[in-house]
PDB file of C-alpha atoms and ligand atoms in Angstrom:
ATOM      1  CA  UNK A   1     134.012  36.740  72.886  1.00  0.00           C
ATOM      2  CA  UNK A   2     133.916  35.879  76.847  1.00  0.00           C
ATOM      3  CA  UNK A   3     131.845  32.818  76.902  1.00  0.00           C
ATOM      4  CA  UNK A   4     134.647  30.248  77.012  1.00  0.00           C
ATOM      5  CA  UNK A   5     136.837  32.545  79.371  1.00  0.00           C
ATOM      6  CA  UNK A   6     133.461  33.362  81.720  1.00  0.00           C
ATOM      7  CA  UNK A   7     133.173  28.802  81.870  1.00  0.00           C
ATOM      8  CA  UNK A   8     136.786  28.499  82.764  1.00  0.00           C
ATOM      9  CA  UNK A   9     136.873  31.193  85.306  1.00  0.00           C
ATOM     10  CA  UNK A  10     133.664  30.090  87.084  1.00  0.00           C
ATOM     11  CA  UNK A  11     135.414  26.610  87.332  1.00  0.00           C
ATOM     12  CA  UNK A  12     138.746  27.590  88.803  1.00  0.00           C
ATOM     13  CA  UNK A  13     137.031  29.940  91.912  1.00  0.00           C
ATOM     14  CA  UNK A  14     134.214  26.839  92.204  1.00  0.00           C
ATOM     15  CA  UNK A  15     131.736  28.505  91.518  1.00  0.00           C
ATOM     16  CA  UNK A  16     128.478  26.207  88.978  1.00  0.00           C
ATOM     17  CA  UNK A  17     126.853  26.812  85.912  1.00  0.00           C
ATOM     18  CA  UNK A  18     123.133  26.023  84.478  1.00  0.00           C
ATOM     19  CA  UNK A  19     121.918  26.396  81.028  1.00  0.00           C
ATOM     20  CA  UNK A  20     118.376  26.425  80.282  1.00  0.00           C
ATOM     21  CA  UNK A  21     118.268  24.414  76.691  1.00  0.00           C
ATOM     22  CA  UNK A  22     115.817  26.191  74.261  1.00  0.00           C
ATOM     23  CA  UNK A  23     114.110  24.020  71.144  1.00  0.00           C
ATOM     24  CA  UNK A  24     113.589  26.890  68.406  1.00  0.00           C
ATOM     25  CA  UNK A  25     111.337  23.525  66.973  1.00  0.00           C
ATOM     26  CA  UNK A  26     108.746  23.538  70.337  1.00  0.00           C
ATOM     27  CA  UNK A  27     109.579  26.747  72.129  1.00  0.00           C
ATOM     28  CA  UNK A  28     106.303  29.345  70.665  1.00  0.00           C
ATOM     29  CA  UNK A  29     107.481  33.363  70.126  1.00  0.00           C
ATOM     30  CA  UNK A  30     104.889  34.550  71.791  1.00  0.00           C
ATOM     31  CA  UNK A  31     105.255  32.578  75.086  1.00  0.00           C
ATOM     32  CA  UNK A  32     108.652  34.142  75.052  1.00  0.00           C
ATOM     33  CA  UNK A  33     108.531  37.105  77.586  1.00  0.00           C
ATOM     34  CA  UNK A  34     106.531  35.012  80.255  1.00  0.00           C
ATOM     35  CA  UNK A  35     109.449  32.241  79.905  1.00  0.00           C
ATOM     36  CA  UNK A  36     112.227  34.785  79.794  1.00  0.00           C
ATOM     37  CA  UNK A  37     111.218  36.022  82.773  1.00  0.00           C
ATOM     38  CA  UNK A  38     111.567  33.029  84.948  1.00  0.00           C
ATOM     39  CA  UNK A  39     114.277  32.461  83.606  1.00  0.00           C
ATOM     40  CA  UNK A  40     115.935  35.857  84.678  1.00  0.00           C
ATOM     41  CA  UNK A  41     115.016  36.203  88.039  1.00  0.00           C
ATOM     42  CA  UNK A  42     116.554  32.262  88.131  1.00  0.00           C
ATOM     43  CA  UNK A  43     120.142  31.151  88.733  1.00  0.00           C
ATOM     44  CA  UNK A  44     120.267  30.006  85.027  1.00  0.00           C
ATOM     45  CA  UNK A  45     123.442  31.647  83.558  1.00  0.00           C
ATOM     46  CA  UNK A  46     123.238  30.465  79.546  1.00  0.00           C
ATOM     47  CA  UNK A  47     120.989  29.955  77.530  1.00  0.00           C
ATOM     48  CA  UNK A  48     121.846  27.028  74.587  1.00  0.00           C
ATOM     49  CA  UNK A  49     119.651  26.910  71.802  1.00  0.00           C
ATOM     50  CA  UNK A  50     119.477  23.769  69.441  1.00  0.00           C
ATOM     51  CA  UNK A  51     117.563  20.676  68.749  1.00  0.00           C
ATOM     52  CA  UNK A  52     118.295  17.510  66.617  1.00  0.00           C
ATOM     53  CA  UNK A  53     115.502  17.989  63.668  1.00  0.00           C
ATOM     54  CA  UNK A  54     114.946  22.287  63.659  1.00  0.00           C
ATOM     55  CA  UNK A  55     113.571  23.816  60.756  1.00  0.00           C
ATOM     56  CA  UNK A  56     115.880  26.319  58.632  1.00  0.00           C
ATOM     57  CA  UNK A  57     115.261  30.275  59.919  1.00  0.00           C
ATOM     58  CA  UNK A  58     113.522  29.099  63.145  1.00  0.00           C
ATOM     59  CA  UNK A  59     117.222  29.272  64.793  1.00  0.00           C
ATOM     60  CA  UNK A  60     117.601  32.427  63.964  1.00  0.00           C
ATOM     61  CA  UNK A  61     114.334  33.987  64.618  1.00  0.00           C
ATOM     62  CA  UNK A  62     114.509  32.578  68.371  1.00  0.00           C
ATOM     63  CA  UNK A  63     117.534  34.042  69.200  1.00  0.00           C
ATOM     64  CA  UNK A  64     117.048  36.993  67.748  1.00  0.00           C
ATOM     65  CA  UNK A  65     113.606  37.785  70.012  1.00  0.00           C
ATOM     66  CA  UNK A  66     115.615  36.334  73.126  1.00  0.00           C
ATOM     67  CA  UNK A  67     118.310  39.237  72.188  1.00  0.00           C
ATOM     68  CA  UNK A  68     115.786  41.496  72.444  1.00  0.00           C
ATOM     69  CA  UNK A  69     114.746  39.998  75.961  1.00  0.00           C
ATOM     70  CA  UNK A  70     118.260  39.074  77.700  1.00  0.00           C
ATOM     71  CA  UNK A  71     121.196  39.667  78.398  1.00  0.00           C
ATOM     72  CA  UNK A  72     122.165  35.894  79.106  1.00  0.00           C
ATOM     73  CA  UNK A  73     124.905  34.661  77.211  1.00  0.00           C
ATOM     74  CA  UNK A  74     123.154  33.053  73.626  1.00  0.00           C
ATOM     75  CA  UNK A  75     125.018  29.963  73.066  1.00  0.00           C
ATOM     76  CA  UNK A  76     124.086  27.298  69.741  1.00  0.00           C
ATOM     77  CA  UNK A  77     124.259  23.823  70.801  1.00  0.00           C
ATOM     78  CA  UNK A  78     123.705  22.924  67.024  1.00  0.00           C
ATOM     79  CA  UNK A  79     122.300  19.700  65.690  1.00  0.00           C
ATOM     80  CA  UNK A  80     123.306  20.594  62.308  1.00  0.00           C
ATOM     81  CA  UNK A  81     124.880  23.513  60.092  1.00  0.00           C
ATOM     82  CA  UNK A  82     121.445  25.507  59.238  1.00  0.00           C
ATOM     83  CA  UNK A  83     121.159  26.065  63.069  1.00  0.00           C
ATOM     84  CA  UNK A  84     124.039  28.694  62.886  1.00  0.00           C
ATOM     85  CA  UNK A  85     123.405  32.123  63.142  1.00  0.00           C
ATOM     86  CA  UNK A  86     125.830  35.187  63.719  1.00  0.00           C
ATOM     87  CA  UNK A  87     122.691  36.156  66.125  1.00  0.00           C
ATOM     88  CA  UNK A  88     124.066  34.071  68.852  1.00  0.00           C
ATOM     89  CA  UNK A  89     127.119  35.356  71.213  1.00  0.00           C
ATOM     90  CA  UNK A  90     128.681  31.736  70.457  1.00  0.00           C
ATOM     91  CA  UNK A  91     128.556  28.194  68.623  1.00  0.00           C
ATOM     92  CA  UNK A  92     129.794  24.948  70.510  1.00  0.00           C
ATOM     93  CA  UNK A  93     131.764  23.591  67.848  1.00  0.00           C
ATOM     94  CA  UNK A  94     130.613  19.861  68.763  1.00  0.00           C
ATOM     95  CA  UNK A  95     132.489  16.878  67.622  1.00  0.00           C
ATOM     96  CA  UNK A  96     130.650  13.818  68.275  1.00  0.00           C
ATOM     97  CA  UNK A  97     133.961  11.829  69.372  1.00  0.00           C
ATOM     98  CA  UNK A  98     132.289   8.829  71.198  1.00  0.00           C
ATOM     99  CA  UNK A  99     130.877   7.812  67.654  1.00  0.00           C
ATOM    100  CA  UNK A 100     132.080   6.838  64.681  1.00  0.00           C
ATOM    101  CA  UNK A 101     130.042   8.640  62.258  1.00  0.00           C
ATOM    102  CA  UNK A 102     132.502  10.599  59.977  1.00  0.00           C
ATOM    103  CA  UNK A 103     130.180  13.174  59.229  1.00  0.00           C
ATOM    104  CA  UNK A 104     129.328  13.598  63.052  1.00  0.00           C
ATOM    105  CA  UNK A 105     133.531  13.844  63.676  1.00  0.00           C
ATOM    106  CA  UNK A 106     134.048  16.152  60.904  1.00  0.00           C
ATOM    107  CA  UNK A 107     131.967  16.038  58.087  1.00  0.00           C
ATOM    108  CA  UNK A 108     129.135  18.627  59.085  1.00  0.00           C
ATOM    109  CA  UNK A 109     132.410  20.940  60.208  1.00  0.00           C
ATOM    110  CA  UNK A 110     133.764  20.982  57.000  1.00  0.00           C
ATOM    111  CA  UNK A 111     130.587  22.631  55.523  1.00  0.00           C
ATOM    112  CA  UNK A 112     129.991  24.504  58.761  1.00  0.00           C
ATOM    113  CA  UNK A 113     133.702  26.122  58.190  1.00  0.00           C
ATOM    114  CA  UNK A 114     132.063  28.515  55.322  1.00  0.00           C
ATOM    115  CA  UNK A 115     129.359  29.744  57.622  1.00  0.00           C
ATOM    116  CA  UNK A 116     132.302  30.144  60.510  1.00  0.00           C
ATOM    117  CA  UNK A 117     135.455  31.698  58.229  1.00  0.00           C
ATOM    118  CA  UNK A 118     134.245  34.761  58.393  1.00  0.00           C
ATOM    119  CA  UNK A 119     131.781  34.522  61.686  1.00  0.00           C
ATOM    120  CA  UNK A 120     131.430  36.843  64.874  1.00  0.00           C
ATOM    121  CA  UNK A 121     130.334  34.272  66.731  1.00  0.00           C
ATOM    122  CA  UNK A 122     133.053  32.470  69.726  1.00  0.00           C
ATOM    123  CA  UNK A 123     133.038  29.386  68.637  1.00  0.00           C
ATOM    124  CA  UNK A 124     133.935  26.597  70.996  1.00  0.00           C
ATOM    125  CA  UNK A 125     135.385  23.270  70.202  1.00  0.00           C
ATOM    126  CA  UNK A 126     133.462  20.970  71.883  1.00  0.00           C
ATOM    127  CA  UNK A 127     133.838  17.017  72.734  1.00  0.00           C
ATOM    128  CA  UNK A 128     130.405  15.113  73.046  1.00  0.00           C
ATOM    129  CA  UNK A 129     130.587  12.140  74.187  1.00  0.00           C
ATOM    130  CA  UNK A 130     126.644  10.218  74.017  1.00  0.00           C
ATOM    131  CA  UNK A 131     126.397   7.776  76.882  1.00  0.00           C
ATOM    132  CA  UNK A 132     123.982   4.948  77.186  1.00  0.00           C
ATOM    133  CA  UNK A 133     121.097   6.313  79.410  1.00  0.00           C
ATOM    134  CA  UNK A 134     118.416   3.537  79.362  1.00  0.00           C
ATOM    135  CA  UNK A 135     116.416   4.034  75.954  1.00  0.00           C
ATOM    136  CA  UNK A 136     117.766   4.895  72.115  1.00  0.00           C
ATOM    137  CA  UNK A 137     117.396   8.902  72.516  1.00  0.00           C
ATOM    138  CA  UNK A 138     117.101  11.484  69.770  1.00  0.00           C
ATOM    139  CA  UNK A 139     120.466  11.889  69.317  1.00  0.00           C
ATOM    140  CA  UNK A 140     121.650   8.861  68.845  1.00  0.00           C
ATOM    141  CA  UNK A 141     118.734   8.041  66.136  1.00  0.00           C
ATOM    142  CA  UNK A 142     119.762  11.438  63.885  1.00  0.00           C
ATOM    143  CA  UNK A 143     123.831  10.944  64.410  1.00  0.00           C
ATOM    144  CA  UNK A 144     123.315   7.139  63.897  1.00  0.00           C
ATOM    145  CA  UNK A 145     126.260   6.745  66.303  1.00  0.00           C
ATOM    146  CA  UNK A 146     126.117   4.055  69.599  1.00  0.00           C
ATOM    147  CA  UNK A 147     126.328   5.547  72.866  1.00  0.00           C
ATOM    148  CA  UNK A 148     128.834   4.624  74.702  1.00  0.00           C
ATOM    149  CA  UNK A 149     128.750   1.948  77.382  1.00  0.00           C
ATOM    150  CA  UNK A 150     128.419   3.073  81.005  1.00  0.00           C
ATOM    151  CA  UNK A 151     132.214   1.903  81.679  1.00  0.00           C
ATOM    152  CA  UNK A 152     134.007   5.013  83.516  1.00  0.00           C
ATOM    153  CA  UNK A 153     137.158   3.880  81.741  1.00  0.00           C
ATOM    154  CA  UNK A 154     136.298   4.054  78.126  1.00  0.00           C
ATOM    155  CA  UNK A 155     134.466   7.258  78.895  1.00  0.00           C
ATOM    156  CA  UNK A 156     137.328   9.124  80.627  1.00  0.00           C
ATOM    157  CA  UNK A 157     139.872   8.138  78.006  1.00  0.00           C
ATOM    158  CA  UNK A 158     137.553   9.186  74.966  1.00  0.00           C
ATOM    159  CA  UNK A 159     136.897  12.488  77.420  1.00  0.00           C
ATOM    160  CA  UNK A 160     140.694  12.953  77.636  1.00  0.00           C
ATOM    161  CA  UNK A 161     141.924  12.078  73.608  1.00  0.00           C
ATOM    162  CA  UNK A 162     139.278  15.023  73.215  1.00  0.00           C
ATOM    163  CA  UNK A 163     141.440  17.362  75.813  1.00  0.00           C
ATOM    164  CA  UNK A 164     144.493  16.582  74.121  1.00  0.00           C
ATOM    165  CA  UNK A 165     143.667  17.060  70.633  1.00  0.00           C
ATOM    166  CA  UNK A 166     142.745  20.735  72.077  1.00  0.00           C
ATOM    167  CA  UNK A 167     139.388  20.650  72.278  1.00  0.00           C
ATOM    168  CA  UNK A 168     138.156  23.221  74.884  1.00  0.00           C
ATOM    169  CA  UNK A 169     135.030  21.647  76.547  1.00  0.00           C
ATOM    170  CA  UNK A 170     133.991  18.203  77.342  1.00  0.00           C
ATOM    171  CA  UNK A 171     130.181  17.717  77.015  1.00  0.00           C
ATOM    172  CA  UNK A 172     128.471  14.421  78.643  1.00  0.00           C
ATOM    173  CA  UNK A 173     125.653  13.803  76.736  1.00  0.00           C
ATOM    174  CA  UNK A 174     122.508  11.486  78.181  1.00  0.00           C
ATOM    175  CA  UNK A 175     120.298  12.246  75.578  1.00  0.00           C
ATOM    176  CA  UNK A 176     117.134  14.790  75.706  1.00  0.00           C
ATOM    177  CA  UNK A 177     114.896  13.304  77.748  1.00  0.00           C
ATOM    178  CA  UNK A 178     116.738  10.195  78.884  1.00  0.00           C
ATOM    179  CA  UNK A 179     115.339   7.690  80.901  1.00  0.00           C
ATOM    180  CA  UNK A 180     118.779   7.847  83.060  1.00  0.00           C
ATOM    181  CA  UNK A 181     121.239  10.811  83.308  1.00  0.00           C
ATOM    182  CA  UNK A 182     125.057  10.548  83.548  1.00  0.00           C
ATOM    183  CA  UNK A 183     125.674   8.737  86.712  1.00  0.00           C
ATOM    184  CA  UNK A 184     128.098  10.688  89.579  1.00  0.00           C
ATOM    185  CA  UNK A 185     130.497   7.402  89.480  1.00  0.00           C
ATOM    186  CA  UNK A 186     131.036   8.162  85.395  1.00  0.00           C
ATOM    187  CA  UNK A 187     131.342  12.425  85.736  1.00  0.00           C
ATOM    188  CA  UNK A 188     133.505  11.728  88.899  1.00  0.00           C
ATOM    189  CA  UNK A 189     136.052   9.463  86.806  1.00  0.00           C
ATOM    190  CA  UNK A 190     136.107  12.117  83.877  1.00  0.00           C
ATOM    191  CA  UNK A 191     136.634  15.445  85.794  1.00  0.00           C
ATOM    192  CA  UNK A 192     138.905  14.072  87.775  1.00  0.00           C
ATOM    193  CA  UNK A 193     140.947  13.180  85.000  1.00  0.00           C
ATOM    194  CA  UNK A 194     140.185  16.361  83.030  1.00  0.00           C
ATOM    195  CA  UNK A 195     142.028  19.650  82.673  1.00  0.00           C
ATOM    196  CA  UNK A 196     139.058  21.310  80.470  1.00  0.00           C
ATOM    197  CA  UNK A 197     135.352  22.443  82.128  1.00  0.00           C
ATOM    198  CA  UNK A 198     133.303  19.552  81.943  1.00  0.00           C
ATOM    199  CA  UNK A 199     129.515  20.101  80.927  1.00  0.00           C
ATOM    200  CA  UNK A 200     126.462  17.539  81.667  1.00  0.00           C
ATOM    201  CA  UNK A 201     123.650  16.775  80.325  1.00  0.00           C
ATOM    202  CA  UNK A 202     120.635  14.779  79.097  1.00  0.00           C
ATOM    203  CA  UNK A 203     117.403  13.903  81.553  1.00  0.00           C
ATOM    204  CA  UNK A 204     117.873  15.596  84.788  1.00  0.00           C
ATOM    205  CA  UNK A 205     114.909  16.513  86.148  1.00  0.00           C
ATOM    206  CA  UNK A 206     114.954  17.061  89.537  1.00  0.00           C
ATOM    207  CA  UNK A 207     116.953  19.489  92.234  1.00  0.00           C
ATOM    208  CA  UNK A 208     118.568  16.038  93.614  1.00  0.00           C
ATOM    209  CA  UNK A 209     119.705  15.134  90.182  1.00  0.00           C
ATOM    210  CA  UNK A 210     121.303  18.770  90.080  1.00  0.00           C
ATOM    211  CA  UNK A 211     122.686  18.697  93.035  1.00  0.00           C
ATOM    212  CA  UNK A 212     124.282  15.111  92.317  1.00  0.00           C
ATOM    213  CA  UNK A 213     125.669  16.418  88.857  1.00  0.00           C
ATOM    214  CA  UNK A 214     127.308  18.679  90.689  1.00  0.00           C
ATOM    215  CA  UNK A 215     128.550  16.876  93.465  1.00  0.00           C
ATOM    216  CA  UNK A 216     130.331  14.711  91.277  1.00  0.00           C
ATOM    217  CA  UNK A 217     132.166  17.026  89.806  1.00  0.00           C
ATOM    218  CA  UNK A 218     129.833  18.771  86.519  1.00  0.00           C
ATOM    219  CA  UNK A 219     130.865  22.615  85.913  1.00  0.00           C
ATOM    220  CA  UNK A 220     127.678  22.922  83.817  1.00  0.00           C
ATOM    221  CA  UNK A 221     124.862  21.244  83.743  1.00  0.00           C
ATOM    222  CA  UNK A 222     122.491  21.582  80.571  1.00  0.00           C
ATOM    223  CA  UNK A 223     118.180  20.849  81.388  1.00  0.00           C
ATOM    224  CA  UNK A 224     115.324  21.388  78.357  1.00  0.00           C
ATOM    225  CA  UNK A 225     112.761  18.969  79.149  1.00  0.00           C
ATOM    226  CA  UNK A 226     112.447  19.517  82.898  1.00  0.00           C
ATOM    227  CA  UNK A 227     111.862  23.582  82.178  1.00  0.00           C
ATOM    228  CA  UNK A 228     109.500  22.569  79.188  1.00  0.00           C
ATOM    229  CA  UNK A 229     105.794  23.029  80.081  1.00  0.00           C
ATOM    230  CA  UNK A 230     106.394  23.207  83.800  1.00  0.00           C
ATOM    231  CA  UNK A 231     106.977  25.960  85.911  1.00  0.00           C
ATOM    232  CA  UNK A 232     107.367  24.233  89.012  1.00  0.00           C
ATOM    233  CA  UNK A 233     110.649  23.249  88.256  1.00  0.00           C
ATOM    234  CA  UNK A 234     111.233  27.040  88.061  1.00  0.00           C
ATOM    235  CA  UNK A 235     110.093  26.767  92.055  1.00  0.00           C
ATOM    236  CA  UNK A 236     111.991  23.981  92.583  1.00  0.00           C
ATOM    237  CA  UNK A 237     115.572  25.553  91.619  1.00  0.00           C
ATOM    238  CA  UNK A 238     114.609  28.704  93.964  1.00  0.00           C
ATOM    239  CA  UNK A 239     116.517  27.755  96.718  1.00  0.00           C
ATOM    240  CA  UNK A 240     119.814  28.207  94.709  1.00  0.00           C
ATOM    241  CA  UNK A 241     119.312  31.564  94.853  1.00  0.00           C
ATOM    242  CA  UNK A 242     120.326  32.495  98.087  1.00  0.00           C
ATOM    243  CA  UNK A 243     123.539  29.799  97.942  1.00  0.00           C
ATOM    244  CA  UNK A 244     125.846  32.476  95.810  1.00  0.00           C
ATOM    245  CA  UNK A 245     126.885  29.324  94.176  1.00  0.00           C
ATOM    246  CA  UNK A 246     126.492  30.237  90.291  1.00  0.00           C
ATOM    247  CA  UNK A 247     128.390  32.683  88.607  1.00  0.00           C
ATOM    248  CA  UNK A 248     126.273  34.741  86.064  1.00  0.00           C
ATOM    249  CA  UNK A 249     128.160  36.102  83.140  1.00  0.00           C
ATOM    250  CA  UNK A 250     126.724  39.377  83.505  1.00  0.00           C
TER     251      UNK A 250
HETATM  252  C1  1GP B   1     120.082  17.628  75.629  1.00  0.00           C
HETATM  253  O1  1GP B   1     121.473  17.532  77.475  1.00  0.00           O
HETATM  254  C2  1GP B   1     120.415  18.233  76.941  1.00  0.00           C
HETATM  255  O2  1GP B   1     121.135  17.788  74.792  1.00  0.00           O
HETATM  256  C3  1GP B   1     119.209  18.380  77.825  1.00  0.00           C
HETATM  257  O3  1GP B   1     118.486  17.189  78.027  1.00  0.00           O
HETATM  258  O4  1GP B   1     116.084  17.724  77.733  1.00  0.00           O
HETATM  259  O5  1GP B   1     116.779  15.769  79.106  1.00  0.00           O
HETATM  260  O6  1GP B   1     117.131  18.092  79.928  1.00  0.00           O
HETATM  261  P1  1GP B   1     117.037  17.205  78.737  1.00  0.00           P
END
C-alpha cells in the first residue's frame, strides 16, 4: 500500500506526477497492448481508471488485463460504488466537498464502506472540488452538484476545510473534457495554502497546459481525453523524458 506514500514523497524532493485516465466505458480490450505500450515507454506514472456512467464488471475486467500488462500503479478514480474492484492497487476515496449533494459527501461512502471493510485495496481520502470550466461537464450533470465559481478564495478555503478534516489529497476537478482547465492563478492560491499533494485535472490538452499546471504549483496532473484516439499527444509529451522530472513508482 505505497501509492499515497510514493505521491507525498515525489512532492517533498519536487519531483511531478502524470496519470493517464482510462474509461473502462470507451477504452476497447483488444486495443490494450498497443496503448499500454505508449504509455510505458512515456513519463506517465499512474494509471486512474473511472468514468461517470461505467457499466457493472467492465471496471474490473480493464484492470485486470492492464495487470497483466503493467506494472504502473492501478488507481480507481470511481464515479460510483460498482466501479470498485480489489483488482486495483488503490481507490481514491473521493468526497465531492465543493457540492452539496449528500450522497456525493457521504452517501455513496456509506454503501461503498461494505465493499472497503474488508478491502486490499489503499484507499485514499480524497477532496474534489468541481470548478466552473466554461460548459456544464459530465460530472457535474451525474453528481447534480454546481461547480464552484472561479474565485481563488472560496476554492482555497473549501481545498483547506478538506485538509483539516484529514483528508489526504486535494483533487481540482475541470471536468472531462472541459472547455477551460483550472487556471494557474486558482492552483497557485490552493497549493500555496495546502499541506496535502494537490492533484489537477479536467481538459488539458496540450504540453503548454502541462507545463502551466505545473508551474503553478499541481503535483499531479490527471489527462483522458487528450490521450484518447490520438497518439500524437503521446509525441508531444516526449520531451519530458529526458527532463528527470517525474518520479515513477516503480
Ligand atoms: C477527468 O480530470 C480528468 O476527471 C481528466 O479530464 O478528460 O479532460 O483530460 P480530461
Amino acid at each position: 500500500k505505497h501509492v499515497l506514500e510514493h505521491i507525498k514523497a515525489s512532492v517533498v524532493i519536487n519531483k511531478k506526477l502524470l496519470a493517464i485516465l482510462i474509461d473502462p466505458d470507451k477504452q476497447n480490450i483488444e486495443a490494450l497492448p498497443d496503448f499500454i505500450t505508449l504509455i510505458k515507454a512515456s513519463v506517465i506514472t499512474h494509471i486512474f481508471i473511472g468514468g461517470s456512467t461505467v457499466e457493472a464488471q467492465r471496471t474490473e475486467t480493464l484492470v485486470l488485463a492492464l495487470k497483466r500488462l503493467t506494472d504502473l500503479p492501478l488507481v480507481l478514480f470511481p464515479g460510483d460504488v460498482t466501479q470498485i474492484t480489489e483488482a486495483a492497487d488503490a481507490v481514491l476515496f473521493l468526497s465531492l466537498i465543493s457540492g452539496d449533494n449528500p450522497d456525493f459527501l457521504i452517501g455513496k461512502h456509506v454503501k461503498a464502506a461494505r465493499l472497503l471493510r474488508n478491502s486490499n485495496l489503499e484507499i485514499i481520502p480524497t477532496g474534489y472540488l468541481l470548478i466552473e470550466s466554461g460548459a456544464e461537464t459530465a460530472v457535474q450533470r451525474v453528481t447534480k452538484t454546481q461547480p464552484l465559481k472561479n474565485c481563488k478564495h472560496t476554492i482555497t478555503d473549501t481545498a483547506k476545510a478538506g485538509e483539516l478534516l484529514g483528508l489526504q489529497l486535494i483533487y481540482l476537478e475541470a471536468g472531462s473534457g472541459a472547455v477551460n482547465p483550472v487556471s494557474g492563478h486558482v492552483i497557485k492560491g490552493v497549493k500555496n495554502d495546502l499541506n496535502i499533494p494537490l492533484i489537477v485535472g479536467g481538459g488539458i490538452r496540450s504540453k503548454q497546459q502541462l507545463d502551466d499546471a505545473y508551474a503553478a504549483g499541481a503535483d499531479l496532473v490527471v489527462i483522458g481525453t487528450a490521450f484518447e484516439n490520438n497518439n500524437s499527444f503521446f509525441e508531444e509529451l516526449e520531451s519530458y523524458s529526458i527532463s528527470g522530472r517525474f518520479l515513477k513508482a516503480r
